[in-house]
Coordinates of C-alpha atoms in Angstrom, one line a residue:
M172 CA -32.1 -54.6 -43.9
T173 CA -30.5 -51.3 -44.9
T174 CA -31.7 -47.3 -44.3
S175 CA -31.1 -44.1 -45.5
L176 CA -28.7 -41.6 -42.8
E177 CA -30.0 -38.7 -44.6
G178 CA -31.3 -35.9 -42.0
T179 CA -29.7 -38.2 -38.6
W180 CA -27.2 -36.6 -36.3
S181 CA -23.7 -37.8 -35.7
L182 CA -21.7 -36.5 -33.0
I183 CA -17.7 -36.7 -33.7
L184 CA -15.2 -37.1 -31.1
G185 CA -11.9 -35.2 -32.3
A186 CA -12.9 -33.6 -35.5
S187 CA -11.1 -31.5 -37.2
S188 CA -8.0 -33.6 -37.8
G189 CA -7.7 -36.6 -39.4
I190 CA -10.4 -40.1 -39.6
G191 CA -11.8 -37.9 -37.3
L192 CA -12.1 -35.2 -40.3
A193 CA -12.3 -38.3 -43.0
N194 CA -15.7 -39.4 -41.2
A195 CA -17.6 -35.4 -40.9
R196 CA -17.0 -35.5 -44.6
A197 CA -18.6 -38.7 -45.3
L198 CA -21.1 -38.6 -43.5
A199 CA -22.2 -34.8 -44.4
L200 CA -22.1 -35.9 -47.8
E201 CA -24.9 -38.9 -46.9
G202 CA -27.1 -35.7 -44.9
V203 CA -26.0 -36.9 -42.1
N204 CA -26.0 -33.5 -39.7
V205 CA -22.8 -33.4 -37.7
L206 CA -21.3 -32.1 -33.9
G207 CA -18.0 -31.9 -33.4
V208 CA -16.3 -32.0 -31.2
H209 CA -11.8 -30.9 -30.6
F210 CA -8.9 -28.8 -29.3
D211 CA -7.6 -27.2 -31.5
T212 CA -4.9 -24.4 -31.1
A213 CA -5.9 -20.4 -32.1
E214 CA -4.3 -22.0 -35.5
G215 CA -6.2 -24.4 -36.1
Q216 CA -8.9 -22.7 -34.8
E217 CA -9.3 -21.2 -37.7
K218 CA -8.6 -24.3 -40.2
T219 CA -11.3 -25.8 -38.4
A220 CA -14.4 -22.4 -39.1
A221 CA -13.2 -23.4 -42.9
T222 CA -13.8 -26.9 -42.6
V223 CA -17.7 -26.0 -41.5
E224 CA -18.4 -24.2 -43.9
E225 CA -17.1 -26.7 -46.6
L226 CA -19.0 -29.4 -44.5
R227 CA -22.0 -27.0 -44.1
A228 CA -22.4 -26.6 -47.7
T229 CA -23.7 -30.0 -48.4
G230 CA -26.3 -28.7 -46.6
A231 CA -25.7 -31.1 -43.7
A232 CA -26.2 -28.5 -40.2
V233 CA -23.0 -28.8 -38.8
H234 CA -21.4 -27.6 -35.0
F235 CA -18.1 -27.7 -33.7
F236 CA -16.8 -27.1 -30.3
N237 CA -13.6 -26.5 -29.1
A238 CA -13.2 -28.3 -25.8
N239 CA -11.1 -31.1 -24.4
A240 CA -13.2 -34.0 -24.8
A241 CA -12.0 -35.7 -22.2
A242 CA -13.0 -33.5 -19.4
A243 CA -16.0 -33.9 -17.5
A244 CA -17.2 -30.3 -17.2
T245 CA -17.0 -29.9 -21.4
R246 CA -19.6 -33.4 -21.0
A247 CA -21.8 -31.0 -18.8
E248 CA -21.8 -27.8 -21.2
L249 CA -21.8 -29.5 -23.7
V250 CA -24.4 -32.6 -23.9
P251 CA -27.9 -30.6 -23.6
R252 CA -26.5 -28.2 -26.0
F253 CA -26.7 -31.5 -27.9
A254 CA -29.8 -32.2 -26.9
E255 CA -31.7 -29.0 -27.6
L256 CA -30.0 -29.1 -31.8
T257 CA -30.9 -32.3 -31.9
G258 CA -34.2 -32.1 -31.0
G259 CA -34.0 -34.2 -28.4
R260 CA -33.5 -37.3 -31.2
P261 CA -30.8 -40.3 -30.7
L262 CA -27.6 -39.6 -32.5
K263 CA -27.2 -42.0 -35.1
I264 CA -23.5 -41.9 -34.5
L265 CA -21.5 -41.5 -32.5
L266 CA -17.2 -41.6 -33.5
H267 CA -14.4 -41.4 -30.6
S268 CA -11.9 -41.0 -32.0
L269 CA -9.4 -39.4 -29.4
A270 CA -6.2 -39.5 -29.9
F271 CA -3.7 -38.0 -27.3
G272 CA -1.4 -39.4 -25.1
T273 CA 1.7 -40.5 -23.4
L274 CA 5.0 -41.7 -26.4
L275 CA 7.5 -42.6 -23.3
P276 CA 9.0 -45.7 -22.3
Y277 CA 8.0 -46.9 -18.8
L278 CA 11.9 -47.5 -18.1
P279 CA 14.1 -44.8 -19.2
A280 CA 16.2 -45.0 -21.7
D281 CA 19.6 -43.5 -21.9
G282 CA 19.4 -41.1 -19.5
G283 CA 15.5 -40.3 -21.3
P284 CA 12.6 -40.0 -19.5
A285 CA 10.1 -42.1 -18.2
M286 CA 6.3 -42.7 -18.3
T287 CA 4.4 -41.3 -15.2
N288 CA 1.5 -42.1 -13.4
R289 CA 0.7 -38.5 -14.2
Q290 CA 1.4 -39.4 -18.0
M291 CA -0.4 -43.3 -17.5
D292 CA -3.2 -41.8 -15.9
M293 CA -3.5 -38.5 -18.8
T294 CA -3.9 -41.4 -21.7
L295 CA -6.1 -43.9 -20.4
N296 CA -8.8 -41.2 -19.7
V297 CA -8.6 -39.7 -22.9
M298 CA -8.7 -42.2 -25.2
A299 CA -10.6 -45.0 -23.0
H300 CA -12.1 -44.2 -20.8
S301 CA -13.7 -41.5 -21.8
L302 CA -15.6 -43.1 -24.1
V303 CA -17.6 -44.4 -21.0
Y304 CA -18.1 -41.2 -19.2
W305 CA -19.4 -39.8 -22.1
T306 CA -21.7 -42.9 -23.2
Q307 CA -23.0 -42.1 -19.5
D308 CA -23.8 -39.1 -20.9
L309 CA -25.5 -38.8 -23.6
H310 CA -27.3 -42.7 -22.1
R311 CA -28.5 -40.4 -20.0
A312 CA -29.8 -37.1 -21.5
G313 CA -31.3 -39.6 -24.3
L314 CA -29.2 -38.9 -26.8
L315 CA -29.1 -43.4 -27.5
G316 CA -31.9 -45.2 -28.7
E317 CA -32.6 -47.9 -31.2
G318 CA -30.4 -47.4 -34.0
S319 CA -27.5 -45.8 -31.8
N320 CA -24.3 -47.2 -33.6
I321 CA -20.7 -46.5 -31.2
F322 CA -17.5 -46.4 -32.9
A323 CA -14.4 -46.4 -30.9
M324 CA -11.1 -46.0 -32.9
T325 CA -8.6 -48.8 -31.7
S326 CA -5.3 -50.2 -33.8
A327 CA -2.8 -52.4 -34.0
G328 CA -1.0 -51.9 -30.9
D329 CA -3.7 -53.2 -28.4
Q330 CA -1.1 -56.0 -29.0
R331 CA 1.9 -55.1 -30.8
I332 CA 5.0 -53.5 -28.4
S333 CA 7.1 -50.7 -29.8
A334 CA 9.4 -48.8 -27.0
N335 CA 7.3 -45.7 -26.2
Y336 CA 3.6 -47.2 -27.3
G337 CA 3.5 -48.6 -23.7
A338 CA 0.6 -46.0 -22.3
V339 CA -1.0 -45.9 -25.5
S340 CA -1.6 -50.2 -25.7
A341 CA -2.8 -49.8 -23.1
A342 CA -5.5 -47.1 -23.6
K343 CA -6.3 -49.3 -26.3
C344 CA -6.9 -53.0 -24.7
A345 CA -9.5 -51.2 -22.1
L346 CA -11.2 -49.4 -24.9
E347 CA -11.9 -52.0 -26.2
S348 CA -12.9 -53.5 -23.1
H349 CA -15.0 -50.7 -22.7
V350 CA -17.0 -52.0 -25.6
R351 CA -17.7 -55.1 -25.3
Q352 CA -19.9 -54.4 -21.9
L353 CA -20.4 -51.5 -23.4
A354 CA -22.1 -53.4 -26.2
V355 CA -24.1 -56.4 -23.4
E356 CA -25.0 -53.0 -21.3
L357 CA -26.6 -51.2 -24.5
A358 CA -28.0 -54.7 -26.2
P359 CA -31.6 -54.2 -24.5
S360 CA -31.7 -50.7 -25.7
R361 CA -30.3 -51.7 -29.4
V362 CA -27.8 -49.4 -29.6
A363 CA -24.3 -51.5 -31.0
V364 CA -20.9 -51.0 -29.9
N365 CA -17.9 -51.8 -31.9
S366 CA -14.6 -51.0 -31.9
L367 CA -12.6 -50.0 -35.2
R368 CA -9.1 -51.5 -35.7
A369 CA -7.5 -49.4 -39.1
G370 CA -4.8 -50.1 -40.7
V371 CA -1.5 -48.0 -40.5
T372 CA -2.6 -44.9 -41.6
V373 CA -1.0 -41.7 -42.1
T374 CA -2.4 -38.6 -39.8
P375 CA -0.7 -35.9 -37.4
S376 CA -1.1 -38.7 -34.1
L377 CA 0.8 -41.4 -35.9
E378 CA 3.2 -38.3 -37.0
R379 CA 3.6 -38.2 -33.3
I380 CA 5.0 -41.6 -33.0
P381 CA 9.0 -41.9 -32.9
E382 CA 8.8 -45.2 -35.3
H383 CA 6.4 -44.3 -37.6
R384 CA 8.0 -43.9 -40.4
T385 CA 9.9 -47.8 -39.6
L386 CA 5.7 -48.8 -39.0
V387 CA 4.7 -47.2 -41.9
E388 CA 7.2 -48.6 -45.0
L389 CA 6.5 -51.8 -42.9
A390 CA 2.9 -51.7 -43.7
T391 CA 3.0 -50.2 -47.7
R392 CA 5.2 -53.0 -47.9
N393 CA 3.7 -55.9 -46.3
N394 CA -0.2 -54.9 -47.0
P395 CA -1.4 -57.3 -49.7
H396 CA -3.3 -53.6 -51.1
R397 CA 0.1 -52.8 -51.1
R398 CA -1.0 -49.4 -49.9
L399 CA -2.0 -47.4 -46.7
T400 CA -5.3 -47.6 -44.9
R401 CA -6.9 -44.0 -45.2
P402 CA -9.2 -41.9 -43.1
E403 CA -11.6 -42.3 -46.0
D404 CA -11.4 -46.2 -45.7
V405 CA -12.4 -45.4 -42.2
A406 CA -15.5 -43.4 -42.9
E407 CA -16.5 -45.4 -45.8
A408 CA -15.9 -48.1 -43.1
V409 CA -18.7 -45.7 -40.4
V410 CA -20.9 -44.7 -43.1
L411 CA -21.6 -48.7 -44.6
L412 CA -22.4 -50.1 -40.9
S413 CA -24.3 -47.1 -39.5
R414 CA -26.8 -47.8 -42.3
A415 CA -27.6 -51.3 -40.7
S416 CA -31.0 -51.1 -39.6
S417 CA -30.8 -53.7 -36.7
S418 CA -27.7 -54.0 -33.6
W419 CA -26.8 -57.6 -34.3
I420 CA -23.3 -56.6 -35.2
T421 CA -22.0 -55.3 -31.9
G422 CA -19.2 -55.8 -30.0
N423 CA -16.7 -56.5 -32.1
I424 CA -13.3 -55.9 -33.6
I425 CA -13.4 -54.7 -37.6
G426 CA -11.2 -54.7 -39.0
V427 CA -10.7 -51.4 -41.6
D428 CA -6.6 -52.6 -42.4
G429 CA -7.1 -53.7 -47.2
G430 CA -5.3 -56.9 -45.0
E431 CA -2.9 -56.0 -43.0
A432 CA -3.4 -57.4 -39.9
L433 CA -3.1 -60.6 -42.0
T434 CA 0.1 -60.2 -43.5
T435 CA 2.5 -58.5 -40.6

């Protein structure tokens, strides 16, 4: 059975660009109210303000907050505000799409810098552990319940090695492990938890990877659809999966890549 999403609430962590932004747009068009957390400069905030107005034009309630989504203080401040805005109703959708980490090799190459303890810890905390902390706080506040869906963005970098991707790869593996554990612990509450493994997608986070041009060329050449994954492809998957009334699809790594993983 499927249900309408109209009038439900979503929370997008990393809402102002890339996959997070595409999901905000797709969900608003479905009548889903959108709470977003993003971390932008003054210039970025101007663009985000315009985006909020664009989303509100759909008739959805939209509230974005410029704050560090990986900080405990942010959760302490925003979770009670979210409870007020939703009237205490559980979220239908929580999307974890935080893509901020250190892109350095573990060992110095050609006299360049190598990964430090602090950089490693920050990368794992932002891109993986923060999913657990947000889930804990939202669950404690009654904002996760029967019918809620949690999605966390992973990538093929959970398996593949490149010179500068080590810490992010470790974060993706940790994220997937967190998803499996949360899926089991939240099953009695009828909350579904899944990882979405997008194909190579041109986003600001991808463009920060030194090898991104090679990744783009390889994926474009080998993807059976002869194109890259788009943020909108991921948003469509979130909408479709969120319409399910059952929590039986849970604990998975779901490919949203047009078959890219089959041919590269």
